Short mmCIF file of C-alpha atoms (C1' of nucleotides) in Angstrom, two decimals:
data_model
loop_
_atom_site.label_atom_id
_atom_site.label_comp_id
_atom_site.label_asym_id
_atom_site.label_seq_id
_atom_site.Cartn_x
_atom_site.Cartn_y
_atom_site.Cartn_z
CA MET A 1 -14.96 42.70 -24.16
CA LYS A 2 -14.37 40.01 -21.86
CA ARG A 3 -14.47 37.49 -24.41
CA ASP A 4 -11.67 34.76 -24.37
CA VAL A 5 -11.00 35.72 -20.84
CA GLY A 6 -8.08 32.82 -20.23
CA ARG A 7 -7.60 32.16 -23.43
CA GLU A 8 -4.30 31.28 -22.98
CA GLU A 9 -5.48 28.66 -20.16
CA LYS A 10 -8.50 27.24 -22.18
CA ALA A 11 -4.74 25.77 -24.55
CA VAL A 12 -2.87 25.17 -21.55
CA PHE A 13 -6.61 22.49 -20.45
CA ALA A 14 -6.83 21.60 -24.14
CA GLU A 15 -3.27 20.95 -24.64
CA TYR A 16 -3.32 18.88 -20.80
CA LEU A 17 -6.62 16.61 -22.28
CA ALA A 18 -4.98 15.54 -25.17
CA ARG A 19 -1.32 14.54 -24.36
CA HIS A 20 -3.10 12.92 -21.59
CA GLY A 21 -5.65 11.14 -23.88
CA LEU A 22 -8.71 12.88 -22.85
CA LYS A 23 -11.39 14.37 -23.95
CA ARG A 24 -12.92 17.74 -23.93
CA SER A 25 -16.71 18.85 -23.18
CA GLU A 26 -19.51 20.28 -23.15
CA GLN A 27 -19.06 20.36 -18.62
CA ARG A 28 -15.45 20.86 -18.36
CA GLU A 29 -15.79 23.49 -20.39
CA ALA A 30 -18.01 25.34 -18.71
CA ILE A 31 -16.10 24.61 -15.66
CA LEU A 32 -13.65 26.16 -17.46
CA GLU A 33 -14.95 29.00 -18.24
CA ALA A 34 -16.82 29.34 -15.08
CA PHE A 35 -13.60 29.31 -13.17
CA LEU A 36 -11.60 31.73 -14.91
CA ARG A 37 -14.23 34.24 -14.87
CA SER A 38 -13.85 34.64 -11.43
CA GLU A 39 -11.23 36.37 -9.88
CA ARG A 40 -11.97 35.00 -5.98
CA HIS A 41 -11.45 31.86 -3.93
CA LEU A 42 -14.00 29.42 -5.02
CA SER A 43 -15.67 26.75 -3.54
CA VAL A 44 -17.26 23.47 -4.80
CA ASP A 45 -20.18 24.80 -4.86
CA ASP A 46 -19.54 28.48 -5.96
CA LEU A 47 -18.40 26.63 -9.04
CA LEU A 48 -21.45 23.80 -9.12
CA ARG A 49 -23.60 27.74 -9.48
CA LEU A 50 -21.52 29.59 -11.58
CA ALA A 51 -20.49 26.29 -14.23
CA ARG A 52 -24.54 25.74 -13.79
CA LYS A 53 -25.55 28.53 -15.22
CA ARG A 54 -24.65 27.78 -18.39
CA ARG A 55 -25.30 24.30 -18.25
CA PRO A 56 -27.41 23.71 -15.77
CA GLU A 57 -27.23 19.42 -15.48
CA VAL A 58 -23.61 19.94 -14.92
CA GLY A 59 -23.14 17.84 -11.73
CA ARG A 60 -20.97 17.80 -8.21
CA THR A 61 -19.32 15.39 -8.89
CA THR A 62 -18.01 16.33 -12.55
CA VAL A 63 -17.35 19.88 -10.56
CA TYR A 64 -14.51 17.62 -8.24
CA ARG A 65 -12.93 15.50 -11.04
CA THR A 66 -12.72 18.88 -13.26
CA LEU A 67 -11.02 20.18 -10.36
CA LYS A 68 -8.77 18.29 -10.46
CA LEU A 69 -7.74 17.92 -14.03
CA LEU A 70 -7.39 21.28 -13.45
CA GLN A 71 -4.53 21.66 -10.34
CA GLU A 72 -3.05 18.19 -12.36
CA ALA A 73 -2.24 20.77 -15.39
CA GLY A 74 -0.77 24.12 -13.47
CA LEU A 75 -3.91 25.12 -13.94
CA ALA A 76 -5.93 25.41 -10.41
CA THR A 77 -4.70 25.21 -6.47
CA GLU A 78 -6.36 24.05 -3.46
CA LEU A 79 -6.57 25.99 -0.12
CA VAL A 80 -8.07 25.40 3.28
CA LEU A 81 -8.67 28.57 4.98
CA ARG A 82 -10.73 28.50 7.84
CA GLY A 83 -11.17 24.48 7.83
CA GLU A 84 -12.46 25.69 4.40
CA THR A 85 -11.67 24.32 0.86
CA ARG A 86 -11.23 26.74 -1.96
CA PHE A 87 -9.22 26.68 -5.58
CA GLU A 88 -7.92 29.76 -6.92
CA ARG A 89 -6.34 30.14 -10.10
CA GLU A 90 -2.44 29.40 -10.72
CA TYR A 91 -1.78 28.97 -14.41
CA LYS A 92 1.57 32.28 -14.27
CA ARG A 93 0.62 34.08 -10.87
CA GLN A 94 3.11 34.57 -8.75
CA HIS A 95 3.83 32.91 -5.61
CA HIS A 96 1.07 34.06 -2.81
CA ASP A 97 0.08 34.34 0.52
CA HIS A 98 -3.50 35.12 2.37
CA PHE A 99 -4.68 37.12 4.38
CA ILE A 100 -7.99 36.03 5.96
CA CYS A 101 -10.37 39.02 7.62
CA LYS A 102 -12.66 36.85 9.89
CA ALA A 103 -14.97 38.92 10.53
CA CYS A 104 -15.98 40.12 7.34
CA GLY A 105 -14.09 36.93 5.87
CA GLU A 106 -12.68 38.83 2.78
CA ILE A 107 -9.33 37.41 1.85
CA PHE A 108 -6.35 39.97 0.38
CA GLU A 109 -2.72 38.24 -0.87
CA PHE A 110 0.47 39.21 -0.10
CA SER A 111 4.01 38.16 -1.04
CA SER A 112 6.98 39.19 0.69
CA ASP A 113 10.03 37.83 -0.97
CA GLU A 114 12.08 38.96 2.70
CA ILE A 115 9.97 36.21 3.78
CA GLU A 116 10.41 33.91 1.19
CA ARG A 117 14.26 34.50 2.14
CA ILE A 118 13.99 34.27 5.81
CA GLN A 119 12.69 30.87 5.38
CA GLU A 120 15.09 29.92 3.10
CA GLN A 121 17.76 30.35 5.86
CA VAL A 122 15.69 30.09 8.66
CA ALA A 123 15.28 25.73 6.64
CA SER A 124 18.45 25.90 5.70
CA ASP A 125 19.66 25.70 9.18
CA ILE A 126 17.58 22.59 9.78
CA GLY A 127 18.82 20.83 6.57
CA PHE A 128 16.10 21.04 5.66
CA VAL A 129 15.15 21.39 2.23
CA ILE A 130 11.94 23.60 0.76
CA ASP A 131 9.80 22.63 -1.88
CA GLY A 132 6.59 25.09 -0.52
CA HIS A 133 4.01 26.40 1.29
CA ARG A 134 1.31 27.68 3.51
CA HIS A 135 1.82 31.00 4.86
CA GLN A 136 -1.95 32.07 6.25
CA ILE A 137 -3.00 35.48 8.21
CA TYR A 138 -5.69 35.84 10.12
CA GLY A 139 -6.99 39.05 11.62
CA ALA A 140 -9.75 41.92 10.75
CA CYS A 141 -9.18 44.40 7.20
CA ARG A 142 -8.88 47.82 7.58
CA SER A 143 -12.88 48.11 7.12
CA CYS A 144 -14.07 45.44 9.53
CA THR A 145 -11.37 47.38 11.77
CA ALA A 146 -13.05 51.02 11.31
CA ARG A 147 -16.48 49.83 11.81
CA SER A 148 -15.35 48.53 15.21
CA ALA A 149 -13.74 50.94 15.97
CA ARG A 150 -16.53 52.86 14.89
CA SER A 151 -19.01 50.58 17.41
CA GLU A 152 -16.76 51.11 19.82
CA ALA A 153 -16.80 54.93 20.32
CA ARG A 154 -21.07 54.70 20.04
CA ARG A 155 -20.96 53.15 23.94
CA MET B 1 11.22 10.83 37.38
CA LYS B 2 8.20 11.49 34.92
CA ARG B 3 5.42 11.35 37.09
CA ASP B 4 3.83 14.88 37.87
CA VAL B 5 4.00 15.35 33.53
CA GLY B 6 2.00 18.16 32.85
CA ARG B 7 0.63 19.49 36.25
CA GLU B 8 0.30 22.97 35.92
CA GLU B 9 -2.25 22.27 33.05
CA LYS B 10 -3.72 19.48 34.19
CA ALA B 11 -4.37 22.16 37.58
CA VAL B 12 -4.84 24.78 34.85
CA PHE B 13 -7.88 22.08 33.47
CA ALA B 14 -9.46 21.89 36.78
CA GLU B 15 -9.78 25.72 37.38
CA TYR B 16 -11.18 25.59 33.68
CA LEU B 17 -13.90 22.67 34.45
CA ALA B 18 -14.39 24.45 37.76
CA ARG B 19 -15.00 28.28 36.25
CA HIS B 20 -16.95 27.10 33.86
CA GLY B 21 -19.41 24.20 36.73
CA LEU B 22 -18.29 21.39 34.21
CA LYS B 23 -17.15 17.96 35.64
CA ARG B 24 -14.20 16.54 36.92
CA SER B 25 -13.83 12.30 34.86
CA GLU B 26 -11.91 9.13 34.56
CA GLN B 27 -12.33 9.82 31.06
CA ARG B 28 -11.34 13.59 30.45
CA GLU B 29 -8.21 12.77 33.09
CA ALA B 30 -7.24 9.62 31.13
CA ILE B 31 -7.30 11.85 27.99
CA LEU B 32 -5.93 14.76 29.42
CA GLU B 33 -2.96 13.08 30.34
CA ALA B 34 -2.22 10.94 27.31
CA PHE B 35 -2.18 14.76 26.16
CA LEU B 36 0.75 15.44 28.15
CA ARG B 37 2.55 12.68 28.16
CA SER B 38 2.85 12.85 24.34
CA GLU B 39 5.33 15.46 23.47
CA ARG B 40 3.92 14.57 19.42
CA HIS B 41 1.56 16.10 17.41
CA LEU B 42 -1.31 13.65 17.94
CA SER B 43 -4.05 12.54 16.12
CA VAL B 44 -7.49 11.58 17.13
CA ASP B 45 -6.95 8.26 17.13
CA ASP B 46 -3.40 8.80 18.28
CA LEU B 47 -5.03 10.37 21.51
CA LEU B 48 -7.66 7.70 21.39
CA ARG B 49 -5.64 4.30 21.16
CA LEU B 50 -3.42 6.84 24.22
CA ALA B 51 -6.37 7.05 26.31
CA ARG B 52 -7.21 3.37 26.38
CA LYS B 53 -3.55 2.00 27.42
CA ARG B 54 -5.63 4.01 30.32
CA ARG B 55 -9.22 2.86 30.49
CA PRO B 56 -9.89 1.05 27.03
CA GLU B 57 -13.71 2.30 27.13
CA VAL B 58 -12.94 5.27 26.10
CA GLY B 59 -14.88 6.78 23.59
CA ARG B 60 -14.32 8.72 19.91
CA THR B 61 -17.14 11.13 20.61
CA THR B 62 -15.22 11.61 24.35
CA VAL B 63 -11.19 12.67 22.28
CA TYR B 64 -13.34 14.83 20.10
CA ARG B 65 -15.57 16.57 22.92
CA THR B 66 -12.38 16.53 25.55
CA LEU B 67 -10.13 17.79 22.64
CA LYS B 68 -13.09 21.16 22.09
CA LEU B 69 -12.46 21.55 26.35
CA LEU B 70 -8.40 21.48 25.61
CA GLN B 71 -8.65 24.52 22.91
CA GLU B 72 -10.87 26.20 25.47
CA ALA B 73 -9.35 25.95 28.26
CA GLY B 74 -6.19 26.98 26.27
CA LEU B 75 -4.25 23.47 27.11
CA ALA B 76 -3.98 22.71 23.47
CA THR B 77 -3.85 24.22 19.23
CA GLU B 78 -5.51 21.91 17.05
CA LEU B 79 -3.17 22.24 13.31
CA VAL B 80 -3.69 20.89 9.71
CA LEU B 81 -0.93 19.28 8.34
CA ARG B 82 -1.48 17.80 4.52
CA GLY B 83 -5.38 17.99 5.28
CA GLU B 84 -4.64 15.60 8.63
CA THR B 85 -5.59 17.33 11.75
CA ARG B 86 -3.31 16.98 15.12
CA PHE B 87 -3.49 18.16 18.30
CA GLU B 88 -0.34 20.13 20.09
CA ARG B 89 0.21 20.99 23.54
CA GLU B 90 -0.17 24.82 24.21
CA TYR B 91 -0.01 26.49 27.28
CA LYS B 92 2.83 28.11 28.13
CA ARG B 93 4.87 26.99 24.86
CA GLN B 94 5.69 29.71 22.93
CA HIS B 95 4.97 30.50 19.47
CA HIS B 96 5.66 27.97 16.60
CA ASP B 97 5.24 27.17 12.89
CA HIS B 98 6.12 24.07 10.86
CA PHE B 99 7.78 22.42 8.37
CA ILE B 100 6.78 18.73 7.66
CA CYS B 101 8.64 16.03 5.19
CA LYS B 102 7.11 14.93 2.04
CA ALA B 103 8.93 11.97 2.21
CA CYS B 104 8.41 10.55 6.19
CA GLY B 105 5.86 13.29 7.61
CA GLU B 106 8.33 14.58 9.78
CA ILE B 107 7.00 17.89 11.69
CA PHE B 108 9.90 19.75 12.75
CA GLU B 109 8.94 23.30 14.59
CA PHE B 110 10.50 26.88 14.08
CA SER B 111 10.16 30.02 14.51
CA SER B 112 11.50 33.82 13.88
CA ASP B 113 11.53 36.91 15.16
CA GLU B 114 12.18 38.62 12.25
CA ILE B 115 9.70 36.97 10.27
CA GLU B 116 6.71 37.42 12.35
CA ARG B 117 8.30 41.24 12.49
CA ILE B 118 7.82 41.62 8.42
CA GLN B 119 4.48 39.81 8.83
CA GLU B 120 3.50 42.79 10.89
CA GLN B 121 4.93 45.23 8.40
CA VAL B 122 3.44 43.71 5.55
CA ALA B 123 0.05 44.01 6.94
CA SER B 124 -0.27 46.83 8.58
CA ASP B 125 0.40 48.28 5.09
CA ILE B 126 -3.02 47.24 3.89
CA GLY B 127 -3.97 48.55 7.67
CA PHE B 128 -4.93 44.92 8.48
CA VAL B 129 -4.82 44.36 11.75
CA ILE B 130 -3.30 40.64 13.05
CA ASP B 131 -4.72 38.29 15.52
CA GLY B 132 -3.46 35.21 14.51
CA HIS B 133 -1.18 33.06 11.61
CA ARG B 134 -0.68 29.74 10.06
CA HIS B 135 2.45 29.28 8.34
CA GLN B 136 3.68 25.88 6.51
CA ILE B 137 6.50 25.32 5.28
CA TYR B 138 7.24 21.21 2.98
CA GLY B 139 9.83 19.68 1.50
CA ALA B 140 12.46 17.20 2.72
CA CYS B 141 14.20 16.74 6.31
CA ARG B 142 17.91 16.31 6.28
CA SER B 143 17.11 12.42 6.84
CA CYS B 144 15.57 12.62 3.87
CA THR B 145 17.60 14.21 1.32
CA ALA B 146 20.62 12.73 2.21
CA ARG B 147 18.85 8.76 2.30
CA SER B 148 17.51 10.57 -2.18
CA ALA B 149 21.40 11.81 -2.64
CA ARG B 150 22.67 8.28 -1.71
CA SER B 151 19.86 6.68 -4.42
CA GLU B 152 20.66 8.54 -6.81
CA ALA B 153 24.13 8.26 -6.51
CA ARG B 154 23.42 4.40 -6.68
CA ARG B 155 21.64 4.42 -9.97
"C1'" DT C 1 -16.77 1.75 -32.63
"C1'" DT C 2 -14.88 2.20 -28.12
"C1'" DA C 3 -12.70 4.34 -24.69
"C1'" DC C 4 -13.37 8.12 -21.88
"C1'" DG C 5 -17.44 11.20 -19.81
"C1'" DT C 6 -21.29 11.92 -16.70
"C1'" DG C 7 -24.31 11.73 -13.24
"C1'" DC C 8 -26.65 9.50 -9.61
"C1'" DA C 9 -26.67 6.78 -5.68
"C1'" DA C 10 -23.67 4.74 -2.35
"C1'" DA C 11 -19.64 4.11 -0.51
"C1'" DT C 12 -15.77 6.80 2.82
"C1'" DA C 13 -13.79 9.14 6.32
"C1'" DC C 14 -14.42 12.52 9.60
"C1'" DT C 15 -17.01 14.52 13.26
"C1'" DT C 16 -21.42 15.77 15.25
"C1'" DT C 17 -25.81 15.23 17.49
"C1'" DG C 18 -29.93 12.68 19.78
"C1'" DC C 19 -30.53 9.57 23.10
"C1'" DA C 20 -30.54 6.66 27.36
"C1'" DG C 21 -28.34 5.15 30.90
"C1'" DT C 22 -24.00 6.64 34.11
"C1'" DT C 23 -21.26 9.16 37.74
"C1'" DC C 24 -20.13 13.98 40.05
"C1'" DC C 25 -21.57 17.13 43.43
"C1'" DG D 1 -31.92 14.99 43.17
"C1'" DG D 2 -30.12 17.00 39.35
"C1'" DA D 3 -26.59 18.09 35.65
"C1'" DA D 4 -23.51 16.94 33.39
"C1'" DC D 5 -20.48 13.09 31.23
"C1'" DT D 6 -20.34 8.18 28.48
"C1'" DG D 7 -20.89 5.11 24.70
"C1'" DC D 8 -23.37 3.71 21.47
"C1'" DA D 9 -25.39 4.91 16.99
"C1'" DA D 10 -27.46 8.27 13.49
"C1'" DA D 11 -27.36 12.02 11.87
"C1'" DG D 12 -24.42 15.68 9.08
"C1'" DT D 13 -19.94 16.80 6.07
"C1'" DA D 14 -17.75 16.25 2.21
"C1'" DT D 15 -14.84 13.42 -0.96
"C1'" DT D 16 -14.45 9.63 -3.95
"C1'" DT D 17 -16.05 5.34 -6.24
"C1'" DG D 18 -18.77 2.03 -8.83
"C1'" DC D 19 -21.94 1.43 -12.44
"C1'" DA D 20 -24.81 2.10 -16.63
"C1'" DC D 21 -25.72 5.22 -19.94
"C1'" DG D 22 -24.05 9.00 -23.52
"C1'" DT D 23 -20.56 11.14 -26.55
"C1'" DA D 24 -15.83 12.61 -28.50
"C1'" DA D 25 -12.88 11.03 -31.44
#
DNA sequence: TTACGTGCAAATACTTTGCAGTTCC
DNA sequence: GGAACTGCAAAGTATTTGCACGTAA
């Protein structure tokens, strides 16, 4: 069932390599595969670990280098959450921002056309032309809020 | 005229030190003074350089350590803009977020009650309790937009 | 064949920590 | 006098780069 995960993205990457006179390699394939199979927000270490399941010799250096290529190919984006660098899929995904639960570390995505609109408004007020943004909201997710309410009550 | 810059904040810091059994020092005073006199978004290097104008022997280590104290005392906040760590005054300042011009690096502040409100809305939709957020908008400021329009026209 | 790719080790950049000497209270 | 403070050098992190060897095209 999960065969062909990210088939389209693999084609995009192949295309990117070809167009830039670069070559395919087992390592790049293992890394891309691992990246595509995980729906999560991966750290370099996560990705290294996952890629090594398939190809144990993959080096950390190659992960860094491949991530750079994936970003240039429009397949990955870097985000820094609470000081930690993570990567997520980018290809054909709608723009979104993140909630981060300080208790469990879970990351939730959100997007709001309304916020985007007001941003544009505020920007144009000072003659600023927007080209991108990062919006991160920290706090407690539903289950962590519930958990702490429970332990509160227990006192 | 500019005597007594941040008098209130100095008092807050003294109070903080006292309450925690910590001591005042020439270095801490020089660093705080430099921090308060500058209205900008300072890097560690900026602050080190400024503090050294007053006390040339101030060490980088002490700047790091003092910045930590200033944050704990509620006088400074750290922000990471385009991968660069910066510090700004926090005491009694209204919450705000940042525009960053990719061309000249200039940082502009903004705030929008409307955005805050929608954030709360979006958060409560998923049962998330907000505790803080970071919102950074990248693009081109008015003068850089004008400048590039001019060089466009020249072609 | 040859330009590109790889892993390792070394180099960077930024920040923290250990330590021996100094200063504040 | 003793705990706290300081600067330096060393140790950590995270990421990048130089290089000799390996490999896709």
